[in-house]
PDB file of C-alpha atoms in Angstrom:
ATOM      1  CA  MET X1367      -7.337  10.753  32.403  1.00 82.00           C
ATOM      2  CA  ILE X1368      -8.137   8.221  34.921  1.00 91.00           C
ATOM      3  CA  CYS X1369     -11.653   6.432  34.285  1.00 93.00           C
ATOM      4  CA  HIS X1370     -13.501   3.919  37.004  1.00 94.00           C
ATOM      5  CA  LEU X1371     -15.624   1.542  35.739  1.00 96.00           C
ATOM      6  CA  TYR X1372     -18.581   0.224  37.568  1.00 95.00           C
ATOM      7  CA  LEU X1373     -20.424  -2.970  36.009  1.00 96.00           C
ATOM      8  CA  PRO X1374     -23.625  -4.932  37.141  1.00 94.00           C
ATOM      9  CA  SER X1375     -23.433  -7.356  39.728  1.00 90.00           C
ATOM     10  CA  ASP X1376     -24.709 -10.021  36.887  1.00 91.00           C
ATOM     11  CA  TYR X1377     -22.511  -8.616  34.051  1.00 94.00           C
ATOM     12  CA  ASP X1378     -20.273 -12.150  34.473  1.00 92.00           C
ATOM     13  CA  GLU X1379     -23.512 -13.919  34.526  1.00 89.00           C
ATOM     14  CA  GLY X1380     -24.615 -14.202  30.935  1.00 84.00           C
ATOM     15  CA  GLU X1381     -24.534 -12.370  27.889  1.00 91.00           C
ATOM     16  CA  LYS X1382     -26.798  -9.077  28.259  1.00 94.00           C
ATOM     17  CA  TYR X1383     -25.959  -6.106  26.793  1.00 97.00           C
ATOM     18  CA  TYR X1384     -26.357  -2.868  29.121  1.00 97.00           C
ATOM     19  CA  PRO X1385     -27.094   0.904  28.228  1.00 98.00           C
ATOM     20  CA  THR X1386     -24.296   3.054  29.201  1.00 98.00           C
ATOM     21  CA  ILE X1387     -23.327   6.323  31.318  1.00 98.00           C
ATOM     22  CA  TYR X1388     -20.258   7.837  31.130  1.00 98.00           C
ATOM     23  CA  VAL X1389     -19.771  10.616  33.808  1.00 97.00           C
ATOM     24  CA  ASN X1390     -17.831  13.731  33.726  1.00 96.00           C
ATOM     25  CA  GLY X1391     -15.262  13.427  36.400  1.00 94.00           C
ATOM     26  CA  GLU X1392     -14.771  11.286  39.623  1.00 91.00           C
ATOM     27  CA  ILE X1393     -17.996  10.349  41.867  1.00 92.00           C
ATOM     28  CA  PRO X1394     -19.345   8.219  44.629  1.00 92.00           C
ATOM     29  CA  ILE X1395     -20.179   5.262  42.868  1.00 92.00           C
ATOM     30  CA  GLU X1396     -20.488   3.311  45.973  1.00 91.00           C
ATOM     31  CA  GLY X1397     -22.705   5.669  47.684  1.00 93.00           C
ATOM     32  CA  ILE X1398     -24.831   6.349  44.381  1.00 95.00           C
ATOM     33  CA  MET X1399     -25.719   2.451  44.559  1.00 93.00           C
ATOM     34  CA  THR X1400     -26.613   2.294  47.602  1.00 94.00           C
ATOM     35  CA  LYS X1401     -29.119   5.252  47.044  1.00 95.00           C
ATOM     36  CA  LEU X1402     -30.137   3.037  44.128  1.00 95.00           C
ATOM     37  CA  VAL X1403     -30.697  -0.039  46.064  1.00 94.00           C
ATOM     38  CA  ASN X1404     -32.347   1.505  48.945  1.00 94.00           C
ATOM     39  CA  THR X1405     -34.870   3.126  46.729  1.00 92.00           C
ATOM     40  CA  GLY X1406     -35.827  -0.164  44.318  1.00 93.00           C
ATOM     41  CA  ALA X1407     -34.020   1.339  41.380  1.00 94.00           C
ATOM     42  CA  ARG X1408     -32.560  -0.553  38.457  1.00 92.00           C
ATOM     43  CA  THR X1409     -29.077  -0.439  38.882  1.00 93.00           C
ATOM     44  CA  ASP X1410     -28.785  -2.652  35.038  1.00 95.00           C
ATOM     45  CA  PHE X1411     -26.234  -0.006  33.367  1.00 96.00           C
ATOM     46  CA  ILE X1412     -22.571   0.202  32.937  1.00 97.00           C
ATOM     47  CA  LEU X1413     -20.756   3.210  34.365  1.00 97.00           C
ATOM     48  CA  LEU X1414     -17.898   5.128  33.307  1.00 97.00           C
ATOM     49  CA  SER X1415     -16.499   7.621  35.048  1.00 96.00           C
ATOM     50  CA  VAL X1416     -13.723   9.655  33.473  1.00 97.00           C
ATOM     51  CA  LYS X1417     -11.524  12.001  35.321  1.00 95.00           C
ATOM     52  CA  PRO X1418      -9.900  14.473  32.962  1.00 95.00           C
ATOM     53  CA  ARG X1419      -6.104  15.722  33.490  1.00 93.00           C
ATOM     54  CA  SER X1420      -7.477  19.303  34.415  1.00 95.00           C
ATOM     55  CA  TRP X1421     -11.567  19.982  35.959  1.00 94.00           C
ATOM     56  CA  ASN X1422     -10.617  23.671  35.098  1.00 95.00           C
ATOM     57  CA  ASP X1423      -9.562  23.339  31.347  1.00 97.00           C
ATOM     58  CA  ASP X1424     -11.155  19.897  30.567  1.00 97.00           C
ATOM     59  CA  PHE X1425     -14.404  21.033  31.482  1.00 97.00           C
ATOM     60  CA  THR X1426     -14.412  24.139  29.785  1.00 98.00           C
ATOM     61  CA  PRO X1427     -15.499  25.013  26.301  1.00 97.00           C
ATOM     62  CA  TRP X1428     -13.600  28.447  25.605  1.00 97.00           C
ATOM     63  CA  ALA X1429     -11.170  30.301  27.724  1.00 96.00           C
ATOM     64  CA  ALA X1430     -12.364  32.896  30.434  1.00 95.00           C
ATOM     65  CA  PRO X1431     -11.107  34.529  33.862  1.00 93.00           C
ATOM     66  CA  ALA X1432     -10.406  32.513  36.793  1.00 92.00           C
ATOM     67  CA  PHE X1433     -13.119  31.933  38.550  1.00 90.00           C
ATOM     68  CA  ARG X1434     -11.191  33.153  41.988  1.00 85.00           C
ATOM     69  CA  ARG X1435      -8.427  35.334  42.786  1.00 84.00           C
ATOM     70  CA  GLY X1436      -5.244  33.860  42.689  1.00 84.00           C
ATOM     71  CA  GLU X1437      -6.594  30.962  40.601  1.00 86.00           C
ATOM     72  CA  GLU X1438      -5.356  30.233  36.659  1.00 92.00           C
ATOM     73  CA  ALA X1439      -8.142  31.021  34.294  1.00 94.00           C
ATOM     74  CA  PRO X1440      -9.510  27.813  32.689  1.00 93.00           C
ATOM     75  CA  MET X1441      -8.088  27.311  29.112  1.00 96.00           C
ATOM     76  CA  GLY X1442     -10.997  25.922  27.720  1.00 96.00           C
ATOM     77  CA  LYS X1443     -10.251  22.444  26.354  1.00 97.00           C
ATOM     78  CA  ALA X1444     -13.500  20.402  26.452  1.00 98.00           C
ATOM     79  CA  ASP X1445     -13.342  19.919  22.496  1.00 98.00           C
ATOM     80  CA  ASP X1446     -10.640  17.995  23.141  1.00 97.00           C
ATOM     81  CA  TYR X1447     -11.666  15.795  26.167  1.00 97.00           C
ATOM     82  CA  LEU X1448     -14.907  15.384  24.305  1.00 98.00           C
ATOM     83  CA  LYS X1449     -13.244  13.953  21.062  1.00 98.00           C
ATOM     84  CA  CYS X1450     -11.275  11.850  22.964  1.00 97.00           C
ATOM     85  CA  LEU X1451     -14.077  10.575  24.956  1.00 97.00           C
ATOM     86  CA  ALA X1452     -16.526  10.070  21.937  1.00 97.00           C
ATOM     87  CA  LYS X1453     -13.241   8.705  19.673  1.00 97.00           C
ATOM     88  CA  GLU X1454     -11.547   6.752  21.581  1.00 97.00           C
ATOM     89  CA  ILE X1455     -13.276   5.908  25.323  1.00 97.00           C
ATOM     90  CA  LYS X1456     -16.408   4.761  24.063  1.00 98.00           C
ATOM     91  CA  PRO X1457     -15.267   2.650  20.892  1.00 98.00           C
ATOM     92  CA  TYR X1458     -13.069   0.716  23.361  1.00 98.00           C
ATOM     93  CA  MET X1459     -15.871   0.534  25.660  1.00 98.00           C
ATOM     94  CA  ASP X1460     -18.376  -0.309  22.959  1.00 98.00           C
ATOM     95  CA  ALA X1461     -15.425  -2.758  21.421  1.00 98.00           C
ATOM     96  CA  HIS X1462     -14.458  -4.687  24.795  1.00 97.00           C
ATOM     97  CA  TYR X1463     -17.502  -4.224  27.312  1.00 97.00           C
ATOM     98  CA  ARG X1464     -21.422  -5.491  26.328  1.00 97.00           C
ATOM     99  CA  THR X1465     -22.445  -2.064  26.013  1.00 98.00           C
ATOM    100  CA  LYS X1466     -25.873  -1.048  24.244  1.00 97.00           C
ATOM    101  CA  PRO X1467     -23.915   1.723  21.405  1.00 97.00           C
ATOM    102  CA  GLU X1468     -26.760   3.147  20.544  1.00 98.00           C
ATOM    103  CA  PRO X1469     -27.149   6.844  21.172  1.00 97.00           C
ATOM    104  CA  GLU X1470     -30.308   6.278  22.956  1.00 96.00           C
ATOM    105  CA  GLN X1471     -28.632   3.402  25.192  1.00 98.00           C
ATOM    106  CA  THR X1472     -25.740   6.240  25.714  1.00 98.00           C
ATOM    107  CA  ALA X1473     -25.678   9.265  28.500  1.00 98.00           C
ATOM    108  CA  LEU X1474     -23.166  11.538  29.821  1.00 98.00           C
ATOM    109  CA  PHE X1475     -23.380  12.767  33.147  1.00 98.00           C
ATOM    110  CA  GLY X1476     -21.738  15.517  34.732  1.00 97.00           C
ATOM    111  CA  TYR X1477     -21.704  17.887  38.086  1.00 96.00           C
ATOM    112  CA  SER X1478     -20.337  21.590  38.313  1.00 96.00           C
ATOM    113  CA  LEU X1479     -17.988  21.666  35.463  1.00 97.00           C
ATOM    114  CA  GLY X1480     -18.632  18.395  34.353  1.00 97.00           C
ATOM    115  CA  GLY X1481     -22.406  18.990  34.211  1.00 97.00           C
ATOM    116  CA  LEU X1482     -21.545  21.837  31.951  1.00 98.00           C
ATOM    117  CA  THR X1483     -19.615  19.854  29.422  1.00 98.00           C
ATOM    118  CA  ALA X1484     -22.390  17.133  29.732  1.00 98.00           C
ATOM    119  CA  VAL X1485     -25.012  19.976  28.227  1.00 98.00           C
ATOM    120  CA  TYR X1486     -22.132  21.296  26.049  1.00 98.00           C
ATOM    121  CA  ALA X1487     -21.511  17.995  24.438  1.00 98.00           C
ATOM    122  CA  GLY X1488     -24.950  17.746  22.895  1.00 97.00           C
ATOM    123  CA  TYR X1489     -23.791  20.526  20.563  1.00 97.00           C
ATOM    124  CA  LYS X1490     -20.122  18.817  19.623  1.00 98.00           C
ATOM    125  CA  THR X1491     -21.198  15.096  19.431  1.00 98.00           C
ATOM    126  CA  ASP X1492     -24.002  12.864  18.618  1.00 97.00           C
ATOM    127  CA  VAL X1493     -23.458   9.978  20.311  1.00 98.00           C
ATOM    128  CA  PHE X1494     -25.339  10.763  23.543  1.00 98.00           C
ATOM    129  CA  GLY X1495     -28.475  10.767  23.623  1.00 97.00           C
ATOM    130  CA  ALA X1496     -28.936  11.982  26.682  1.00 97.00           C
ATOM    131  CA  ALA X1497     -27.265  14.510  29.148  1.00 97.00           C
ATOM    132  CA  ALA X1498     -27.521  14.792  32.875  1.00 98.00           C
ATOM    133  CA  SER X1499     -26.261  18.275  34.204  1.00 97.00           C
ATOM    134  CA  LEU X1500     -26.421  18.313  38.038  1.00 97.00           C
ATOM    135  CA  SER X1501     -25.733  21.593  39.661  1.00 95.00           C
ATOM    136  CA  GLY X1502     -24.283  22.713  36.005  1.00 96.00           C
ATOM    137  CA  SER X1503     -22.144  25.685  35.709  1.00 96.00           C
ATOM    138  CA  LEU X1504     -24.293  27.304  33.002  1.00 97.00           C
ATOM    139  CA  TRP X1505     -23.463  30.382  34.381  1.00 96.00           C
ATOM    140  CA  TYR X1506     -19.901  29.966  32.611  1.00 97.00           C
ATOM    141  CA  ASP X1507     -19.280  32.881  30.460  1.00 96.00           C
ATOM    142  CA  GLY X1508     -21.010  33.238  27.235  1.00 96.00           C
ATOM    143  CA  PHE X1509     -22.811  29.663  27.632  1.00 97.00           C
ATOM    144  CA  CYS X1510     -26.008  30.739  27.171  1.00 96.00           C
ATOM    145  CA  GLU X1511     -25.018  32.956  24.508  1.00 97.00           C
ATOM    146  CA  PHE X1512     -23.623  30.289  22.879  1.00 97.00           C
ATOM    147  CA  MET X1513     -26.887  27.848  23.374  1.00 96.00           C
ATOM    148  CA  GLU X1514     -28.936  30.942  21.925  1.00 95.00           C
ATOM    149  CA  ARG X1515     -26.707  30.955  18.606  1.00 95.00           C
ATOM    150  CA  GLU X1516     -26.670  27.038  18.049  1.00 95.00           C
ATOM    151  CA  LYS X1517     -28.379  23.987  18.113  1.00 93.00           C
ATOM    152  CA  PRO X1518     -28.083  20.192  19.766  1.00 94.00           C
ATOM    153  CA  LEU X1519     -26.791  18.078  16.805  1.00 95.00           C
ATOM    154  CA  ARG X1520     -29.528  15.576  17.978  1.00 93.00           C
ATOM    155  CA  THR X1521     -33.032  16.215  17.794  1.00 90.00           C
ATOM    156  CA  ASP X1522     -34.125  13.885  19.782  1.00 91.00           C
ATOM    157  CA  LEU X1523     -31.697  14.581  22.647  1.00 94.00           C
ATOM    158  CA  ARG X1524     -32.689  14.345  26.322  1.00 95.00           C
ATOM    159  CA  VAL X1525     -31.432  17.069  28.824  1.00 96.00           C
ATOM    160  CA  TYR X1526     -32.092  16.240  32.338  1.00 97.00           C
ATOM    161  CA  LEU X1527     -30.971  19.872  34.563  1.00 97.00           C
ATOM    162  CA  SER X1528     -30.851  20.012  38.814  1.00 96.00           C
ATOM    163  CA  LEU X1529     -29.832  22.892  41.013  1.00 96.00           C
ATOM    164  CA  GLY X1530     -29.699  22.760  44.960  1.00 93.00           C
ATOM    165  CA  LYS X1531     -32.351  25.688  45.791  1.00 93.00           C
ATOM    166  CA  LYS X1532     -29.581  27.550  47.708  1.00 94.00           C
ATOM    167  CA  GLU X1533     -26.959  27.685  45.229  1.00 90.00           C
ATOM    168  CA  SER X1534     -27.526  31.093  44.238  1.00 89.00           C
ATOM    169  CA  ARG X1535     -26.236  32.503  47.276  1.00 88.00           C
ATOM    170  CA  SER X1536     -22.398  31.946  46.583  1.00 85.00           C
ATOM    171  CA  LYS X1537     -20.419  34.700  47.554  1.00 83.00           C
ATOM    172  CA  ASN X1538     -18.951  34.779  43.481  1.00 86.00           C
ATOM    173  CA  PRO X1539     -20.948  36.864  41.624  1.00 87.00           C
ATOM    174  CA  ARG X1540     -20.726  34.712  37.937  1.00 89.00           C
ATOM    175  CA  MET X1541     -21.848  31.707  40.375  1.00 90.00           C
ATOM    176  CA  GLN X1542     -24.497  33.859  42.014  1.00 90.00           C
ATOM    177  CA  ARG X1543     -26.504  33.258  38.132  1.00 93.00           C
ATOM    178  CA  ILE X1544     -26.272  29.552  38.150  1.00 95.00           C
ATOM    179  CA  ALA X1545     -30.210  29.888  38.670  1.00 94.00           C
ATOM    180  CA  GLU X1546     -30.645  32.470  36.481  1.00 94.00           C
ATOM    181  CA  CYS X1547     -28.693  30.794  33.520  1.00 96.00           C
ATOM    182  CA  THR X1548     -30.529  27.205  34.340  1.00 96.00           C
ATOM    183  CA  GLU X1549     -33.902  28.581  33.755  1.00 95.00           C
ATOM    184  CA  LYS X1550     -32.742  30.461  30.470  1.00 95.00           C
ATOM    185  CA  ALA X1551     -31.272  27.190  29.077  1.00 95.00           C
ATOM    186  CA  ILE X1552     -34.292  25.385  30.384  1.00 94.00           C
ATOM    187  CA  GLU X1553     -36.119  28.082  28.168  1.00 93.00           C
ATOM    188  CA  ILE X1554     -33.548  28.264  25.302  1.00 93.00           C
ATOM    189  CA  LEU X1555     -33.605  24.154  24.825  1.00 92.00           C
ATOM    190  CA  SER X1556     -37.697  23.829  25.442  1.00 89.00           C
ATOM    191  CA  SER X1557     -38.329  26.639  22.872  1.00 86.00           C
ATOM    192  CA  ASP X1558     -36.417  24.110  20.445  1.00 72.00           C
ATOM    193  CA  GLY X1559     -39.140  22.176  19.149  1.00 67.00           C
ATOM    194  CA  ARG X1560     -37.328  19.311  18.231  1.00 61.00           C
ATOM    195  CA  ASN X1561     -36.577  18.903  21.916  1.00 54.00           C
ATOM    196  CA  SER X1562     -39.056  20.395  23.532  1.00 54.00           C
ATOM    197  CA  ASN X1563     -40.638  17.333  25.217  1.00 62.00           C
ATOM    198  CA  LYS X1564     -37.310  16.119  26.265  1.00 88.00           C
ATOM    199  CA  VAL X1565     -36.297  18.391  29.008  1.00 93.00           C
ATOM    200  CA  PHE X1566     -36.512  17.583  32.501  1.00 94.00           C
ATOM    201  CA  PHE X1567     -35.588  20.188  35.627  1.00 96.00           C
ATOM    202  CA  GLU X1568     -35.430  19.302  39.074  1.00 95.00           C
ATOM    203  CA  TRP X1569     -34.916  21.161  42.355  1.00 95.00           C
ATOM    204  CA  ASN X1570     -33.029  19.658  45.274  1.00 92.00           C
ATOM    205  CA  GLU X1571     -32.594  20.913  48.686  1.00 93.00           C
ATOM    206  CA  GLY X1572     -29.226  22.316  49.686  1.00 92.00           C
ATOM    207  CA  GLY X1573     -26.337  24.346  48.166  1.00 86.00           C
ATOM    208  CA  HIS X1574     -23.948  22.918  45.576  1.00 88.00           C
ATOM    209  CA  PHE X1575     -22.157  19.949  47.326  1.00 86.00           C
ATOM    210  CA  HIS X1576     -25.039  18.846  49.288  1.00 89.00           C
ATOM    211  CA  ASP X1577     -25.893  15.202  48.912  1.00 87.00           C
ATOM    212  CA  ILE X1578     -24.283  14.825  45.751  1.00 94.00           C
ATOM    213  CA  GLU X1579     -24.872  10.929  45.793  1.00 95.00           C
ATOM    214  CA  ALA X1580     -28.663  11.450  46.233  1.00 94.00           C
ATOM    215  CA  ARG X1581     -28.931  13.721  43.299  1.00 95.00           C
ATOM    216  CA  PHE X1582     -26.607  11.604  41.017  1.00 95.00           C
ATOM    217  CA  ALA X1583     -29.453   8.550  41.994  1.00 96.00           C
ATOM    218  CA  LYS X1584     -32.263  10.837  40.761  1.00 96.00           C
ATOM    219  CA  ALA X1585     -30.239  11.396  37.518  1.00 96.00           C
ATOM    220  CA  ILE X1586     -30.051   7.846  36.778  1.00 97.00           C
ATOM    221  CA  MET X1587     -33.884   7.139  37.702  1.00 96.00           C
ATOM    222  CA  TRP X1588     -34.817   9.518  35.313  1.00 96.00           C
ATOM    223  CA  TRP X1589     -32.727   7.888  32.543  1.00 96.00           C
ATOM    224  CA  ILE X1590     -33.011   4.614  32.874  1.00 88.00           C
TER     225      ILE X1590
END
């Protein structure tokens, strides 16, 4: 895995400790920070993006058919990825950087399949107090059924979900279900009395890849 680290501008000027955002996958950090600065939002956090060995394998909870003809089927190795993130990468960050290690000061973000894994993480580890799923692939085979059977490990887990208004226009029949499955996920999470007041949903303009920087900036402002 390859990690990219963002430290706040005043990190070297004192002994302050910071909340930390982990991100599943590479993201346009510079563009996101520009969006935050331009809106006057806070940027006093540490961010670590983690590029997986295989996007389709590491960001899927179990094996499923290939997404498109000619592609290899996803192997479903998210459990292994999350174990590395929670048991190796986060402890290293907490030991070597001035993070606030408590779950309520630690979030996991992701886009597309990375967003799917951000939600899935809430059922597999309790080290993250918040999950942000941006255009998350909650249409993934069997995932809503999984959410109906299981409960997040943390009773105080905060969840942010967002979608583009045109995402359901995908030509892929499975991906066309993204809005339907996201709405189902909101219903499931909200019906759990433990977390009902901690679920937030936001619509964005455009399709799946529209203005990713702004979507991340919105999610960060929601959490920070």
